[in-house]
C-alpha positions as semicolon CSV with decimal commas, in nm:
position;residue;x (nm);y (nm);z (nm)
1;X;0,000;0,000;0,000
2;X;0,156;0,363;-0,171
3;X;0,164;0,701;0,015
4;X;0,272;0,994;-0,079
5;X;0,524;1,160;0,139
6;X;0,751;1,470;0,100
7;X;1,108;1,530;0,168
8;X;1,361;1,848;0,247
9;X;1,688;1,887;0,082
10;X;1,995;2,035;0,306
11;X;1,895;2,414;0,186
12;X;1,531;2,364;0,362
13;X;1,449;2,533;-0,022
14;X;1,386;2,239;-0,216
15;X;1,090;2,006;-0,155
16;X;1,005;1,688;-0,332
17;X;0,680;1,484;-0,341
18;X;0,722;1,102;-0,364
19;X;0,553;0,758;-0,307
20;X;0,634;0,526;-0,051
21;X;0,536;0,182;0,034
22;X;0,379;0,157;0,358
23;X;0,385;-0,139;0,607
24;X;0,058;-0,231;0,730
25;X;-0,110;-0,087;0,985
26;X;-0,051;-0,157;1,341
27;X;-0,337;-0,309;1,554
28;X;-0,598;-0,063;1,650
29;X;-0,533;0,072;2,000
30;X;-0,836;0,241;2,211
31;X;-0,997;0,527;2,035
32;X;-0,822;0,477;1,696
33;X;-0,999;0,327;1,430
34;X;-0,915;0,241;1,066
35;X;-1,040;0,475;0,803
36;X;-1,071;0,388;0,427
37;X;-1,015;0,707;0,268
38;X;-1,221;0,822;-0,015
39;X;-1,123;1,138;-0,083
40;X;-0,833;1,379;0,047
41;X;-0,785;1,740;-0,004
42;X;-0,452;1,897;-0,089
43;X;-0,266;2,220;0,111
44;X;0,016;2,382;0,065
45;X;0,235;2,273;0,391
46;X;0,382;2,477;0,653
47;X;0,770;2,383;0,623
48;X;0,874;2,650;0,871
49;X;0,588;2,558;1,123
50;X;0,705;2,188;1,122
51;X;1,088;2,287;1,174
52;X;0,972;2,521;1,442
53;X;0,757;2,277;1,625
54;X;1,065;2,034;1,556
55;X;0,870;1,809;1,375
56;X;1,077;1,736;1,080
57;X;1,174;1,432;0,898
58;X;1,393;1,275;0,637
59;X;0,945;1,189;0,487
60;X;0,647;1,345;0,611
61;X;0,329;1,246;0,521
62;X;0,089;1,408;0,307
63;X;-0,255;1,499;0,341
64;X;-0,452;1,552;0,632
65;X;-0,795;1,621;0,511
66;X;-0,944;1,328;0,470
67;X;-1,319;1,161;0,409
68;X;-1,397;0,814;0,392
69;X;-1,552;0,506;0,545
70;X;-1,702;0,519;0,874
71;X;-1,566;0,893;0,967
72;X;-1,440;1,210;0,821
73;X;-1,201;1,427;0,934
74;X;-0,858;1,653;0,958
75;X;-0,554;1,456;1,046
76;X;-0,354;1,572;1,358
77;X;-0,014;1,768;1,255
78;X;0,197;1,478;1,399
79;X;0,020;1,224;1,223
80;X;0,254;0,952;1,070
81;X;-0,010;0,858;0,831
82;X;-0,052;1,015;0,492
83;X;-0,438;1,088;0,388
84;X;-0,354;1,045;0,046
85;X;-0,324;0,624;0,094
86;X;-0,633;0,417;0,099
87;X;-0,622;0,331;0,432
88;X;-0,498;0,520;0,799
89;X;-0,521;0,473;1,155
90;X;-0,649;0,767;1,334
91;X;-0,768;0,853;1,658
92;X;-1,197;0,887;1,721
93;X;-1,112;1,238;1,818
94;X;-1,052;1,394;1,548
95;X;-1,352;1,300;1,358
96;X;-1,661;1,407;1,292
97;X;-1,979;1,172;1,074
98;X;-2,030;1,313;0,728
99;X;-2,416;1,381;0,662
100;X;-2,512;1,163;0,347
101;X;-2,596;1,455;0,162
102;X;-2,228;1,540;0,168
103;X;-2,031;1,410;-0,084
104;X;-1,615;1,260;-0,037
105;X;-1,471;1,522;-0,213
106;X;-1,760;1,830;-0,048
107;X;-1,612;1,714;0,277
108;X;-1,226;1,663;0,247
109;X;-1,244;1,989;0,056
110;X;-1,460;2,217;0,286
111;X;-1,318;2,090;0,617
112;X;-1,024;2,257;0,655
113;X;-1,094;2,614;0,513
114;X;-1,387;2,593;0,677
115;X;-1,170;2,563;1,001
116;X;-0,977;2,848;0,908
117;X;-1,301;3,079;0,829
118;X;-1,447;2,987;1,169
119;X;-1,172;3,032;1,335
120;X;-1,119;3,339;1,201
121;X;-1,483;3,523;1,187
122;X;-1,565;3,379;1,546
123;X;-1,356;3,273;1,749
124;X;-1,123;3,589;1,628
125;X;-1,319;3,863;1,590
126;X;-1,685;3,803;1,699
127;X;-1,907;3,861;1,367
128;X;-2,225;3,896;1,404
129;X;-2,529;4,098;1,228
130;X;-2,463;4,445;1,098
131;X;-2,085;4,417;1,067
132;X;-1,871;4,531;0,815
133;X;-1,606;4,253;0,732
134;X;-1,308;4,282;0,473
135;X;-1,211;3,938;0,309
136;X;-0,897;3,984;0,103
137;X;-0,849;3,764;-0,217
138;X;-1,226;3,655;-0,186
139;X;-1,232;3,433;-0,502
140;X;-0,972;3,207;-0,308
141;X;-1,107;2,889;-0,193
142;X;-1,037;2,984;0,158
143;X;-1,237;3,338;0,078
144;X;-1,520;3,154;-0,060
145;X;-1,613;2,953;0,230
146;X;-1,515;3,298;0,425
147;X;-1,721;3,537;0,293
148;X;-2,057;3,293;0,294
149;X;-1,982;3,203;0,664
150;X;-1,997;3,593;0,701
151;X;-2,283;3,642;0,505
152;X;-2,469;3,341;0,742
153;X;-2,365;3,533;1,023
154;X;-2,594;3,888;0,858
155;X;-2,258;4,059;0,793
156;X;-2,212;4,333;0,513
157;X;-1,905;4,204;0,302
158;X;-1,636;4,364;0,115
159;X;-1,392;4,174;-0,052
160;X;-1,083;4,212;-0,333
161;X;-1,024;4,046;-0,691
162;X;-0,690;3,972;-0,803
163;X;-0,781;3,939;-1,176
164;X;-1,096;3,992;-1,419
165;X;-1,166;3,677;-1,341
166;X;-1,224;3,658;-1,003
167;X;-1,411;3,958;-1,004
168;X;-1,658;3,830;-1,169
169;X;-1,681;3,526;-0,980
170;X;-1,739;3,742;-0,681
171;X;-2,008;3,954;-0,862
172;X;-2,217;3,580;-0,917
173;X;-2,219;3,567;-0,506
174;X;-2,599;3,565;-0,358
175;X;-2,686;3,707;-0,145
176;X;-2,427;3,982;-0,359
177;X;-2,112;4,127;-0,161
178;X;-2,111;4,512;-0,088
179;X;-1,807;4,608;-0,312
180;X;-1,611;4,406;-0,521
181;X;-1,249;4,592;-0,509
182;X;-1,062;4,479;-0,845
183;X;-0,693;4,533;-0,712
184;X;-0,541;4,356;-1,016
185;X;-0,377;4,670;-1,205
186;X;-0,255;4,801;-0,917
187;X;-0,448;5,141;-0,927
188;X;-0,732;5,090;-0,683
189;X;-0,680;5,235;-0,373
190;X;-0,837;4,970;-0,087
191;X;-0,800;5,177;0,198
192;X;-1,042;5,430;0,013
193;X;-1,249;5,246;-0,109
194;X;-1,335;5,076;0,198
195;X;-1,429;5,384;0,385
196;X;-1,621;5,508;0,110
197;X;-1,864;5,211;0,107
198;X;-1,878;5,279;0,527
199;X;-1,963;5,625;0,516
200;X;-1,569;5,716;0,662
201;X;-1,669;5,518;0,939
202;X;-1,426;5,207;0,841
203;X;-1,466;4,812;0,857
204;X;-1,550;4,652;1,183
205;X;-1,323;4,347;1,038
206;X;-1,012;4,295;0,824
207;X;-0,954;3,939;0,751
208;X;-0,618;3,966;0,509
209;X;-0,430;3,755;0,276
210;X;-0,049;3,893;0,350
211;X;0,039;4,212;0,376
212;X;0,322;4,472;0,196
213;X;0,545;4,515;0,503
214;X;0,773;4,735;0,316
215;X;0,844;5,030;0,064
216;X;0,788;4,966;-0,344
217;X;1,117;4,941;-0,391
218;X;1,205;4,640;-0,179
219;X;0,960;4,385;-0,266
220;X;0,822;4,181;-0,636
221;X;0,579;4,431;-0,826
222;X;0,346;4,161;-0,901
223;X;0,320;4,117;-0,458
224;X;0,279;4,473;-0,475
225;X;0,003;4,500;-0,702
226;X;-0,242;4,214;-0,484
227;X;-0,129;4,291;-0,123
228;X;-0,217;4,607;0,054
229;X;0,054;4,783;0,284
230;X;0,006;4,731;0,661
231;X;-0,069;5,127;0,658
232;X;-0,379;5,061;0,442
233;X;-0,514;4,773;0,659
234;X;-0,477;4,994;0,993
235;X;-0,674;5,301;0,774
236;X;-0,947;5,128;0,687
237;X;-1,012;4,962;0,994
238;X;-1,262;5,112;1,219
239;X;-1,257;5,175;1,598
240;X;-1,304;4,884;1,791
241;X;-1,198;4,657;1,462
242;X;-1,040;4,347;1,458
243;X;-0,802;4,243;1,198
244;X;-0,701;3,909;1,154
245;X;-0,426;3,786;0,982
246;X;-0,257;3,574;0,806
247;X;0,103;3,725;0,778
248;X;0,322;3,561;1,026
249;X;0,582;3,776;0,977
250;X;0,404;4,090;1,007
251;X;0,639;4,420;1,190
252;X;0,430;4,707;1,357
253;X;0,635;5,053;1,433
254;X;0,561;5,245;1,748
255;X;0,335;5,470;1,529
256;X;0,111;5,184;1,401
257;X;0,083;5,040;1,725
258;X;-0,051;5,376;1,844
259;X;-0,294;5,441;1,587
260;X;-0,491;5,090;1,695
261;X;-0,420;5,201;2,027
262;X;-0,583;5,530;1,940
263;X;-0,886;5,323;1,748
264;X;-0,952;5,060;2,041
265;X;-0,889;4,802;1,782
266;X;-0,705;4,452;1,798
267;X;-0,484;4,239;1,587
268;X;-0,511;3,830;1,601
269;X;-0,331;3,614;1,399
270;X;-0,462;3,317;1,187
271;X;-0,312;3,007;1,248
272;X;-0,548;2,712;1,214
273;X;-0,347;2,435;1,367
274;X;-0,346;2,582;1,715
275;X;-0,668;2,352;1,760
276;X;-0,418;2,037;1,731
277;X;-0,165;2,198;1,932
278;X;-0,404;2,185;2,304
279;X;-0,647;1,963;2,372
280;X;-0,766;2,185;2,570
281;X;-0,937;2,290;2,274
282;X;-1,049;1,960;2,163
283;X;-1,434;2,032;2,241
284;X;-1,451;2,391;2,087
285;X;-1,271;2,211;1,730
286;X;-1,487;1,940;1,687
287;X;-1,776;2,140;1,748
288;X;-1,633;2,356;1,456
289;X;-1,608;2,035;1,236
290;X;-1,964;1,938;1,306
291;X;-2,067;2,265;1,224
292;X;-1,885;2,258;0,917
293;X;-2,026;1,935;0,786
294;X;-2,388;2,050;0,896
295;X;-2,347;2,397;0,705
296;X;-2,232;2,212;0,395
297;X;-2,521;1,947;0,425
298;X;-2,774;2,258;0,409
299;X;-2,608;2,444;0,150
300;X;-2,482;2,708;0,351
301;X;-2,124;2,631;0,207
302;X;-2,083;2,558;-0,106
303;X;-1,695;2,509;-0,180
304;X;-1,491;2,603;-0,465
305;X;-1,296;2,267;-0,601
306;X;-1,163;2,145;-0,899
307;X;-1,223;1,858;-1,084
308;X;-1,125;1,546;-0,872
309;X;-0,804;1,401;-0,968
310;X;-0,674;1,001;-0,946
311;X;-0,438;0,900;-0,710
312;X;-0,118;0,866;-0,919
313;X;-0,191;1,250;-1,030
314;X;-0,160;1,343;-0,691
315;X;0,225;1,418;-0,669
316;X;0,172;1,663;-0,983
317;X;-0,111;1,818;-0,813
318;X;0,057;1,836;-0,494
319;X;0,367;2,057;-0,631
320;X;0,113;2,252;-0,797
321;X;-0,037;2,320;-0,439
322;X;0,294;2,389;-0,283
323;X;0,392;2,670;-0,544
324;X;0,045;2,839;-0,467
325;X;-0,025;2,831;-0,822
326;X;-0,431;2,754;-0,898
327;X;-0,743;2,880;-0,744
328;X;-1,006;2,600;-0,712
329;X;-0,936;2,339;-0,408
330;X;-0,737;2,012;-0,495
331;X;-0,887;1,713;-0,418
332;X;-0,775;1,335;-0,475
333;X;-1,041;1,117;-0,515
334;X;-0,985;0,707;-0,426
């Protein structure tokens, strides 16, 4: 039985995607059971997370978001197992049933961005009816399953496109988004146009996707046209705002610190594995999961994937993911 695993070079630069025979599974302890996958989603993977948990090895498995037979679910960060193999041993809690009205690929798709949208819209910065809420690079499958867990919630959107494209993806949305801010030529001032659609007032939440730390002339052009500067972000955000995001990297001087001080606002960052990390939090995440399979059941969420691709395609696919190149979610279907 094949998984597919990945593996560092020496320069931490270079990563390469490659099957590996697997030895069959040890005998079920208490609260794991055996799960015949059926589908598994592809995301790009965290190298710099795993080296600075100190999780790294010579092959780490791929794929953690998984559906199959009995259970569904996302695969702990120290799993050994990789979801893209037909079968794994996991334990019972980190799963969740599937409704039957799901389908394998809805629910390894959804699962994790809908993690990442609940985490960030409620557990992060409180939506609820009547807010103003920012979604960067909304056409993203992430931003899909964002901005209609906002709209759920009775939120007023706003979101950006990145190209022509994706603009008028957004446009199809129903019930429609506020503003549609096409930032692909570079022109469009976001900051402005945000606190034109709120009266000067500004957005009660800024969930981003990376920010421009920096002047013009030290970063690409094409990351300059698609990312706002840190400056913008604090601008458009009204007082008492939260921004969340995703920019792990992200550097606030004395004076930007000050201006949220000035605005009452507060900055959270978005890192969905902190629900493996505790389990503490073990209730609160698969309450999240639940949720997520029950909003998908009822049509709530309806995710953005691509066409489901074989097993052997999934090493292809997979470098594809890790380069951030395509839009639609990747999933492997068994």
């Amino acid at each position: 039985m094949k998984g597919l695993y990945f593996q560092q070079s020496s320069t931490d630069e270079e990563i390469t995607f490659v099957f590996q025979e697997r030895e069959n599974l040890p005998v079920t302890e208490d609260n794991f059971v055996k799960l015949q996958v059926k589908a598994c989603a592809l995301s790009q993977i965290n190298t710099k997370l795993l080296a600075e948990m100190k999780m790294k090895k010579d092959l780490f498995p791929v794929g953690r978001e998984i559906a199959g037979i009995v259970l569904d679910g996302i695969l702990p960060l120290d799993s050994e197992d990789p979801g893209l193999c037909e079968v794994v041993r996991v334990h019972e809690h980190y799963l969740v049933h599937k409704p039957e009205k799901v389908t394998w690929t809805e629910a390894a798709g959804s699962i994790r961005d809908g993690v990442r949208a609940y985490t960030a819209l409620h557990y992060l910065s409180h939506v609820s009816p009547g807010k103003s809420v920012l979604i960067m690079d909304g056409a993203s499958a992430f931003g899909t399953i964002a901005i209609q867990l906002a709209h759920h919630r009775g939120a007023k959107v706003i979101s950006t496109a990145c190209s022509l494209e994706d603009k008028q993806c957004l446009e199809r949305f129903r019930p429609p988004i506020a503003r549609v801010i096409d930032v692909s030529n570079g022109k469009v001032h976001v900051a402005e146009s945000c606190l034109e659609e709120t009266g000067g007032l500004g957005v009660d939440i800024v969930l981003d996707a990376g920010v421009r730390l920096y002047s013009k002339d030290d970063e690409p052009a094409v990351k300059l046209q698609l990312l706002p500067h840190k400056h913008d972000i604090i601008t458009l955000l009204g007082v008492g705002g939260h921004w969340v995001t995703t920019e792990e990297n992200l550097q606030l001087d004395p004076p930007d610190s000050h201006c949220l001080f000035l605005k009452g606002a507060t900055l959270a960052f978005l890192n969905d594995e902190v629900w493996n990390l505790s389990n503490v939090q073990q209730g609160k995440y698969l309450c999240i999961l639940k949720d997520v399979m029950e909003k998908l059941s009822t049509g709530v969420f309806r995710p953005q994937l691509d066409e489901p691709i074989p097993l052997y395609e999934a090493k292809v696919s997979m470098e594809v993911v890790q380069k951030h190149q395509g839009r639609k979610k990747q999933v492997v279907q068994f």
